[in-house]
CSV table of C-alpha atoms in Angstrom, one decimal:
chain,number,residue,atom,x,y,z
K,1,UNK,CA,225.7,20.1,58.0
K,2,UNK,CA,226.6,16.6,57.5
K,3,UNK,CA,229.2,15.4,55.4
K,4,UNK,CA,230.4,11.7,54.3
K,5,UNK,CA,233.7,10.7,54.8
K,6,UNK,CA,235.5,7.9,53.6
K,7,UNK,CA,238.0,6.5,54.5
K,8,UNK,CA,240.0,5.5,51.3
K,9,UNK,CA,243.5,7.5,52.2
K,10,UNK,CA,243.7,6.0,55.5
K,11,UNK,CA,243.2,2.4,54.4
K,12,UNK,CA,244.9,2.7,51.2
K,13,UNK,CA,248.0,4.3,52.7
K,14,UNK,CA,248.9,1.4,54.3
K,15,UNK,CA,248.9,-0.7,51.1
K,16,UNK,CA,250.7,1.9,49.8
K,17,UNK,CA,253.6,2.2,52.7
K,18,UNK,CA,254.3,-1.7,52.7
K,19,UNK,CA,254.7,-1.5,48.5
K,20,UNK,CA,257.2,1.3,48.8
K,21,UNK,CA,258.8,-0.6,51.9
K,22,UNK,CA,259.4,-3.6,49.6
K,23,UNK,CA,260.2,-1.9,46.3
K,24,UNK,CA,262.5,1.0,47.9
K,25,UNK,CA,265.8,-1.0,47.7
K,26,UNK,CA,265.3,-1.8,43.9
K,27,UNK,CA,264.3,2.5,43.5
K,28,UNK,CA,267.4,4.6,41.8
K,29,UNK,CA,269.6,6.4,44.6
K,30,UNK,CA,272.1,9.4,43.4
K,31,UNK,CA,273.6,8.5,46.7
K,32,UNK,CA,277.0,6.1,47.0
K,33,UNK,CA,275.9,2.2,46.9
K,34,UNK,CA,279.0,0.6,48.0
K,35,UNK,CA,279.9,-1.0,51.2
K,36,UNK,CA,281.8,-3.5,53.3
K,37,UNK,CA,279.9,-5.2,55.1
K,38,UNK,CA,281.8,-8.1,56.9
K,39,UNK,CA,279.7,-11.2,56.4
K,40,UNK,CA,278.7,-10.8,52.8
K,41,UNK,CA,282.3,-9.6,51.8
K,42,UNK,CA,284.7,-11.4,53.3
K,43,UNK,CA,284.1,-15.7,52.4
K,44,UNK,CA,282.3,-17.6,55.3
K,45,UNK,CA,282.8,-21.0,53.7
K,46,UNK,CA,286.2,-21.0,52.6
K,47,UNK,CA,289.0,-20.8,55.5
K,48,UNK,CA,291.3,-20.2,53.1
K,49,UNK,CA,289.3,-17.3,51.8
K,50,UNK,CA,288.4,-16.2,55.3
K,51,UNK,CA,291.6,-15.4,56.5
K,52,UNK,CA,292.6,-13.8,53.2
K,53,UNK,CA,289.8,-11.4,53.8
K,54,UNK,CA,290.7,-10.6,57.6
K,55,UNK,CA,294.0,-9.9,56.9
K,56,UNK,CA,292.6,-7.4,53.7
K,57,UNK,CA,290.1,-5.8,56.4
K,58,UNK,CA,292.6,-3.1,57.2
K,59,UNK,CA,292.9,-2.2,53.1
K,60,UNK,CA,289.2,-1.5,52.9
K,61,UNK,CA,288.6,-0.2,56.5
K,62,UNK,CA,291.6,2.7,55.3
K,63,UNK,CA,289.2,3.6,52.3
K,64,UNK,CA,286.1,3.9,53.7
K,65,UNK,CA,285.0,7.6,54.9
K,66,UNK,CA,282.3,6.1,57.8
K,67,UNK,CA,282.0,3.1,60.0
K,68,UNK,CA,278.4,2.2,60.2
K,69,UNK,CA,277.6,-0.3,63.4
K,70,UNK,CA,274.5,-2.2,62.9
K,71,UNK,CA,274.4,-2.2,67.1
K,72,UNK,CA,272.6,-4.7,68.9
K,73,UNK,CA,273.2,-5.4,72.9
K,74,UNK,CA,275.9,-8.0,72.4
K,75,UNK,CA,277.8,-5.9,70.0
K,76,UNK,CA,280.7,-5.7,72.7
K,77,UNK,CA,280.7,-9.1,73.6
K,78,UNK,CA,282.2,-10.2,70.3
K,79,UNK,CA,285.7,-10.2,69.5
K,80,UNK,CA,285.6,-9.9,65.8
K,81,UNK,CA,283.1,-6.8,66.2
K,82,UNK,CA,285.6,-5.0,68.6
K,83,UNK,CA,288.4,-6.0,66.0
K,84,UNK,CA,286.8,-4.4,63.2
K,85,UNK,CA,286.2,-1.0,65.3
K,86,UNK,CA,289.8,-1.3,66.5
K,87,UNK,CA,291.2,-1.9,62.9
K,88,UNK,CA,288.9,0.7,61.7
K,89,UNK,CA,290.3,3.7,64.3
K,90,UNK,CA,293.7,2.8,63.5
K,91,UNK,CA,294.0,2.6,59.5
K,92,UNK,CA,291.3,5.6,60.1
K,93,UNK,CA,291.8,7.9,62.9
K,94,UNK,CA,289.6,10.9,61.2
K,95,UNK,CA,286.7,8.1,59.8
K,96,UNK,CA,283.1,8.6,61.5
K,97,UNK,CA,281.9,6.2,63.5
K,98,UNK,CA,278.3,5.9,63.3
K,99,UNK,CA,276.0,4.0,65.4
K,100,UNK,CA,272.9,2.8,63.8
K,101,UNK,CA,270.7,0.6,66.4
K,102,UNK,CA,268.7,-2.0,64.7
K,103,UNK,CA,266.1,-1.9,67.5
K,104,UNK,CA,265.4,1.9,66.4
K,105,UNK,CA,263.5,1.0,62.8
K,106,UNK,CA,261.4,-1.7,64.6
K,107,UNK,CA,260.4,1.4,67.1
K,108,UNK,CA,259.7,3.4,63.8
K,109,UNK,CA,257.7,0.5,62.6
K,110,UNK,CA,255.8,0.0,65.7
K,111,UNK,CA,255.0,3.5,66.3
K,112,UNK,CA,253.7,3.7,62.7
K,113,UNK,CA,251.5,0.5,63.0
K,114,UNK,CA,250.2,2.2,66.6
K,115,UNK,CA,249.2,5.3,64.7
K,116,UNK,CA,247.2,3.3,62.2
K,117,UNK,CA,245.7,1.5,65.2
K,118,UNK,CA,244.5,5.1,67.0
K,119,UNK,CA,242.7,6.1,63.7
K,120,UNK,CA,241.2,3.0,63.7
K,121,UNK,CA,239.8,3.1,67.1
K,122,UNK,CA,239.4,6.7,66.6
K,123,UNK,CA,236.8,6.1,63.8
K,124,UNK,CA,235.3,3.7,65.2
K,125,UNK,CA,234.4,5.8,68.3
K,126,UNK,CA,233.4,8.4,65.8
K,127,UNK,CA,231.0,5.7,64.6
K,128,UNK,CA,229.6,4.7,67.8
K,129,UNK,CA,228.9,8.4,69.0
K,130,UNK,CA,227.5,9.8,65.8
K,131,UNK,CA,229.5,13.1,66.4
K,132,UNK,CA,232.7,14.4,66.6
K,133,UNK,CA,234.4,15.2,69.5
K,134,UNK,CA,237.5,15.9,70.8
K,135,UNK,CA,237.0,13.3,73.7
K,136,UNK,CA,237.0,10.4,71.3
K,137,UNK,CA,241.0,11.0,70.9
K,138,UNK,CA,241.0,9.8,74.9
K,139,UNK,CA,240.3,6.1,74.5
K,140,UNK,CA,242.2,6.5,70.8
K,141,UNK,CA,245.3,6.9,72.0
K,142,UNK,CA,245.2,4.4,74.4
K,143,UNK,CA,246.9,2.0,71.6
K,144,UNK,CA,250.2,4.1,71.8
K,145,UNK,CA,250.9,3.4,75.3
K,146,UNK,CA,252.1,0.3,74.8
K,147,UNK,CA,254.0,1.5,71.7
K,148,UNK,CA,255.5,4.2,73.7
K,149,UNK,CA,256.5,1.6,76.4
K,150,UNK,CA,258.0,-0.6,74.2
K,151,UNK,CA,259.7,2.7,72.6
K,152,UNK,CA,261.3,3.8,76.3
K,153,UNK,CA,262.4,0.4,76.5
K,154,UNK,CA,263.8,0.4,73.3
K,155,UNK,CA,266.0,3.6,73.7
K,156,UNK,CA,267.0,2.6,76.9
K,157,UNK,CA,269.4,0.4,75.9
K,158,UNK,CA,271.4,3.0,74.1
K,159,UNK,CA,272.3,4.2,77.8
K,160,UNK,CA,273.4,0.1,78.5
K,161,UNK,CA,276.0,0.8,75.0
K,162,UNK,CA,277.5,3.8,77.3
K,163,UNK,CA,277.9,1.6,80.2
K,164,UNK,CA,279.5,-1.4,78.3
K,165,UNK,CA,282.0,1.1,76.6
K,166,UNK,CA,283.0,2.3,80.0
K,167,UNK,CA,283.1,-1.5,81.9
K,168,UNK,CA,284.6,-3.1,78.5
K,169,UNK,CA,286.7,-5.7,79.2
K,170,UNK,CA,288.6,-7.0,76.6
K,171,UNK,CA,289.6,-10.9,78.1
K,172,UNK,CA,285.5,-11.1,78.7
K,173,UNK,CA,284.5,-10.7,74.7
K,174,UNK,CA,283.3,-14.3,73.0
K,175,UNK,CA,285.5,-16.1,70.1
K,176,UNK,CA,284.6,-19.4,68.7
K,177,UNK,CA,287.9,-19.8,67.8
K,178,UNK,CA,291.2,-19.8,70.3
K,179,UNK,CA,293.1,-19.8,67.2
K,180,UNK,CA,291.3,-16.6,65.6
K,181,UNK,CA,291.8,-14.9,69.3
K,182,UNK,CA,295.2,-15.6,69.0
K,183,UNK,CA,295.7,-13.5,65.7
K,184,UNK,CA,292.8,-10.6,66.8
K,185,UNK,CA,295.0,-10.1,70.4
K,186,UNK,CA,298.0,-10.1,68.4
K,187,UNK,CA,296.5,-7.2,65.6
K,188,UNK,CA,295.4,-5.3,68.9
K,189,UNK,CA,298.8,-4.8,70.6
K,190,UNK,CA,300.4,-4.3,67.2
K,191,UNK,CA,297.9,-1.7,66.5
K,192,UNK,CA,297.6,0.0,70.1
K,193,UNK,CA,300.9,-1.2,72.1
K,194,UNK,CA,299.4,-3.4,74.2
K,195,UNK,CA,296.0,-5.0,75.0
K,196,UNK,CA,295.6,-2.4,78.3
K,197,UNK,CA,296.3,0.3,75.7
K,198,UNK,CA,293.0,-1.0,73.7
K,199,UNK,CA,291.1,-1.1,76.5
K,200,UNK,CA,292.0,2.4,78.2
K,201,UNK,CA,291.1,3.8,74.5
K,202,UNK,CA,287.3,2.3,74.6
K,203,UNK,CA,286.4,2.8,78.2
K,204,UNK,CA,288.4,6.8,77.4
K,205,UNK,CA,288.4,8.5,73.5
K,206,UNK,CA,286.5,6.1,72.2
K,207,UNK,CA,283.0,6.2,74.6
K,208,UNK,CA,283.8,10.0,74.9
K,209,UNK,CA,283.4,10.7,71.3
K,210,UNK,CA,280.4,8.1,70.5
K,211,UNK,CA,278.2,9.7,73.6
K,212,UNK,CA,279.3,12.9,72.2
K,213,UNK,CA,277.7,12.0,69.2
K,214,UNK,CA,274.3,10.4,69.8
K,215,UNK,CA,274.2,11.2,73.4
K,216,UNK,CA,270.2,12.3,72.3
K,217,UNK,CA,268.3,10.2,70.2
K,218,UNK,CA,266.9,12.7,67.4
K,219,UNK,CA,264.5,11.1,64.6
K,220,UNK,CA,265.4,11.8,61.3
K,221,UNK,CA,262.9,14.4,59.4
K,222,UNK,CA,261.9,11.2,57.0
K,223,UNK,CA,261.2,8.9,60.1
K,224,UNK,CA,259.1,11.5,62.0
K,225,UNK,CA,256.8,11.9,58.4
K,226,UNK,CA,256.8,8.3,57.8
K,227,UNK,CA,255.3,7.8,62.0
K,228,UNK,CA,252.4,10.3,61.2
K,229,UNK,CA,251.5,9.5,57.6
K,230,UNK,CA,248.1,7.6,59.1
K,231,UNK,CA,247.5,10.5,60.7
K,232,UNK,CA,247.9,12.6,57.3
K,233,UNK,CA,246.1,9.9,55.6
K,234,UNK,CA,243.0,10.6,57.9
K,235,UNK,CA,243.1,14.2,57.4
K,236,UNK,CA,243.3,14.0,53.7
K,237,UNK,CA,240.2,11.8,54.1
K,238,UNK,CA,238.3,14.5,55.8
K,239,UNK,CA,239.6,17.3,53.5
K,240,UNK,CA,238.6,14.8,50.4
K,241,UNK,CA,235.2,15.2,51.9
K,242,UNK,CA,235.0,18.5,52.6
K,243,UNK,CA,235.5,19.2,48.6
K,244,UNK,CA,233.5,16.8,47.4
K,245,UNK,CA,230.5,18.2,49.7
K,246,UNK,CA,231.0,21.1,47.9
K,247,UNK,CA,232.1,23.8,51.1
K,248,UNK,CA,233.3,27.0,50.3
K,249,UNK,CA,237.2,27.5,49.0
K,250,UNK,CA,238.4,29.2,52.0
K,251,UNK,CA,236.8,26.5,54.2
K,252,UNK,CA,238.6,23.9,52.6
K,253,UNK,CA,241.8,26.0,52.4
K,254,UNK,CA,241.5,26.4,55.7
K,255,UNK,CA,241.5,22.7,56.5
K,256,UNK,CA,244.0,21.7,54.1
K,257,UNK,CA,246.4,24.5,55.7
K,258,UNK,CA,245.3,24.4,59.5
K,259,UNK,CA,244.4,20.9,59.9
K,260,UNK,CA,246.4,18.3,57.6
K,261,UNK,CA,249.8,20.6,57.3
K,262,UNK,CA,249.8,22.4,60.4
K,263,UNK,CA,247.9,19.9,63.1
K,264,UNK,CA,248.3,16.2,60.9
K,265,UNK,CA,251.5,17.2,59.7
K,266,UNK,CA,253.6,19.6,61.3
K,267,UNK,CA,252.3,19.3,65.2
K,268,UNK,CA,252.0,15.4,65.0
K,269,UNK,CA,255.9,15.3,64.0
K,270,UNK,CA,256.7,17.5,67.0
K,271,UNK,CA,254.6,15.7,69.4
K,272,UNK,CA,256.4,12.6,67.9
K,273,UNK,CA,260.0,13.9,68.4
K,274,UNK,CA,258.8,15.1,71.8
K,275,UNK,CA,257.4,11.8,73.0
K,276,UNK,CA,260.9,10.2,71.5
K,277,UNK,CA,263.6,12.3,73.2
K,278,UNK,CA,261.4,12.0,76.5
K,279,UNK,CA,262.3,8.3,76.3
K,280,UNK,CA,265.7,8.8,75.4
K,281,UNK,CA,266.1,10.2,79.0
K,282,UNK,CA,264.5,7.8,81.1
K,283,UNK,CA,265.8,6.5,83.2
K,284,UNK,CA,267.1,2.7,82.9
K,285,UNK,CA,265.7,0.6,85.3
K,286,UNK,CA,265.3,-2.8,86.6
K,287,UNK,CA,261.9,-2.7,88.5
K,288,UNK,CA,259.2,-3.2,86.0
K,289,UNK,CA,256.6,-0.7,88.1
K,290,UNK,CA,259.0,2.1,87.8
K,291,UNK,CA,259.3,1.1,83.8
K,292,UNK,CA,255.8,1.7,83.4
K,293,UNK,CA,255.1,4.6,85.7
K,294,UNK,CA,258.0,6.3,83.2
K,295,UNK,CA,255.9,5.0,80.5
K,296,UNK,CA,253.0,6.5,81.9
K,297,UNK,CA,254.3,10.3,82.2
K,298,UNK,CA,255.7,10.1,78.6
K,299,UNK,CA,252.1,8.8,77.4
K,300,UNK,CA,249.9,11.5,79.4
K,301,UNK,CA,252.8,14.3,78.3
K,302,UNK,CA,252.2,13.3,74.4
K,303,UNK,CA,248.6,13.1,75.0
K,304,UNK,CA,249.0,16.8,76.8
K,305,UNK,CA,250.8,18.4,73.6
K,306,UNK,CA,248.6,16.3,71.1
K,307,UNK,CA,245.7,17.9,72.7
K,308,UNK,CA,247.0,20.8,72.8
K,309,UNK,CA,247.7,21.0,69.0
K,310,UNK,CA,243.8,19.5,68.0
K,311,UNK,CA,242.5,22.1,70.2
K,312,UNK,CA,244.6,25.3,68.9
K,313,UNK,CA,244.5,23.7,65.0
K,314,UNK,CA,240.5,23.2,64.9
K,315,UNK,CA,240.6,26.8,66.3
K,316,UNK,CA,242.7,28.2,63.8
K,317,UNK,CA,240.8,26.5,61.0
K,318,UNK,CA,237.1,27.3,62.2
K,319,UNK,CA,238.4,31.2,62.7
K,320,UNK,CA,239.8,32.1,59.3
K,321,UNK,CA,242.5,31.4,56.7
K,322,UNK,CA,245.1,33.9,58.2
K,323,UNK,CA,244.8,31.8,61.7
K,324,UNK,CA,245.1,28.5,59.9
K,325,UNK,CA,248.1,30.0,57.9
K,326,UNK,CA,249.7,31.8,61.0
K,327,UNK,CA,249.4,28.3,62.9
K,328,UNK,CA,250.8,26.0,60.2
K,329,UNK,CA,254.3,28.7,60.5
K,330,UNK,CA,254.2,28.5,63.9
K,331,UNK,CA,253.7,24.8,63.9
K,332,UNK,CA,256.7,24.7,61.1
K,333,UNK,CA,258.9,26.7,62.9
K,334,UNK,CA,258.5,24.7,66.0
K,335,UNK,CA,259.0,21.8,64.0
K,336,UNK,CA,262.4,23.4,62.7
K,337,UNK,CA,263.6,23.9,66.3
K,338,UNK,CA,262.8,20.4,67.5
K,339,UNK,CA,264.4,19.3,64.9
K,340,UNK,CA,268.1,20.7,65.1
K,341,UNK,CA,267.3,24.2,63.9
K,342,UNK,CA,268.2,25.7,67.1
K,343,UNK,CA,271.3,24.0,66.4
K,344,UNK,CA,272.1,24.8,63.4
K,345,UNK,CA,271.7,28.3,63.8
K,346,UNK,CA,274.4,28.4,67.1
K,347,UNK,CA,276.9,26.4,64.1
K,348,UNK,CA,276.5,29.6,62.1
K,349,UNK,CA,276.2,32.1,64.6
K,350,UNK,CA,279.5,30.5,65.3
K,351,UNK,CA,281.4,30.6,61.7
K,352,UNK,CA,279.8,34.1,61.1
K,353,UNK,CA,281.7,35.1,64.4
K,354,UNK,CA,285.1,33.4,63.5
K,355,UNK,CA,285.2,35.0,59.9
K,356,UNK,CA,284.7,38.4,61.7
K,357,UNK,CA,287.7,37.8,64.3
K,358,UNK,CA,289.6,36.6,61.3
């Protein structure tokens, strides 16, 4: 039987996503607000100031529980950044050090944009055909090849951070200023003993501990839901319709269990954090053909798992409620793994094991 469907969630949501965007800084946190963040804090006008700041830095660096580095490419290549993180390990030695990458929101962003762009062409394909078939995901997807592309790219450059920690070379690292190289070199040896000293610590400890640490690129859980929300949006749409064509409870339970919370949902996020840690691990490379033929495995492995999930969801949800709910906990557990659960349990497994000894 036919049935109308809008499309008010999809098209609203992104109204709706830009307005939170913009009005999220001025929303009330519970969590900590303060920071020091160099260029705001410390006077950039004022030489007097200035200096007064710098030679503070090591006050407010002692304080602080977590050093958050806004990392770009030529993070290394500036003296002043590589004073702050020497500062910071010395006034600090137990601080976290935290690498934030600012190319890894605009990957968020683009991937969210290239999922709006897939429902788009997906309806409009639905349009043209007059039925709906899962064949009309083939040319929908096409739009996040590029994303995923640009994505690979992206990550890649978190495997050129690795590679400039373990080549760093302190006498190669840009200052406007002879006069404020003069007083960083000077800090450094009275910090670390000698300049050789500084540099044996950030090609050693220093690139050790960071690759430790985000040697894996893992979305956060809020990331992952923000990507797939035009996805969600579209399923709403369709369960929106469903209830106001008047089908049966369980159908629509069904639908609103198998299809927008298990497939939508659930299965979109894994096939998300998939296509994202697949990139993390390619391999960076010079030649733009092998680039792309990377690109291309990553694209045809998410378009693998994403049909994979439409295929088992609309299953589940044409069979009965029970598949659609034993599908969504699959789909949820999965989810959990992917997303550090597996983790999480070997931490525990761990401290149950070292109370027992003890």
């Amino acid at each position: 039987e036919y049935c109308p469907c809008g499309s008010w969630n999809l098209f609203g949501g992104v109204a709706c996503s830009i307005a939170a965007f913009l009005l999220a800084p001025y929303l009330p946190d519970s969590r900590p607000q303060s920071c020091f963040l160099d260029v705001v804090s410390i006077n950039q006008a004022n030489e007097e100031k200035m200096l007064q700041g710098i030679y503070g830095l090591g006050g407010f660096l002692k304080a602080s529980r977590e050093l958050r580095i806004l990392w770009s490419p030529p993070y290394l290549s500036r003296l002043w950044c590589i004073f702050e993180l020497a500062a910071f390990r010395s006034a600090n030695p137990a601080g976290i050090i935290t690498l934030a990458p600012l190319c890894l929101e605009a990957a968020v962003a683009a991937f969210w944009l290239g999922g709006y762009a897939t429902m788009c062409v997906f309806l409009a394909v639905l349009g043209l055909t007059g039925s709906y078939s899962i064949l009309a995901l083939i040319p929908a997807l096409l739009p996040l090849f590029l994303v995923l592309h640009c994505l690979r790219r992206t990550l890649s450059m978190k495997q050129q951070l690795f590679a400039d920690l373990e080549g760093f070379d302190l006498d190669k690292a840009y200052c406007r200023k002879e006069s404020d190289r003069d007083f960083v070199l000077k800090a450094i040896i009275e910090w670390y003993g000698s300049l050789e000293s500084f540099t044996a610590y950030v090609r050693g400890p220093l690139q050790q501990e960071l690759q430790a640490m985000h040697s894996t690129t893992r979305l956060p859980l809020h990331y992952s839901f923000l990507i797939v929300t035009p996805v969600v949006s579209f399923g709403l749409d369709a369960l929106l319709a469903l209830w106001l064509a008047g089908a049966p409870t369980q159908i629509v339970l069904s639908y609103g269990i198998g299809v927008v919370l298990g497939l939508c949902t659930c299965w979109a996020m894994i096939a998300v954090h998939l296509s994202t840690l697949l990139c993390s691990y390619s391999i960076s490379t010079n030649s733009s053909i092998m680039g792309w033929m990377q690109s291309l495995i990553v694209f045809l492995i998410f378009g693998a798992v994403t049909f994979a999930g439409v295929k088992v969801g609309a299953l589940a949800y044409t069979n009965s409620l029970e598949a659609s709910c034993i599908w969504l906990a699959g789909a949820v557990c999965l989810l959990w793994l992917v997303q550090g659960g597996l983790q999480h349990l070997q931490a525990l497994f761990k401290q149950c094991k070292h109370r027992t000894d003890a």
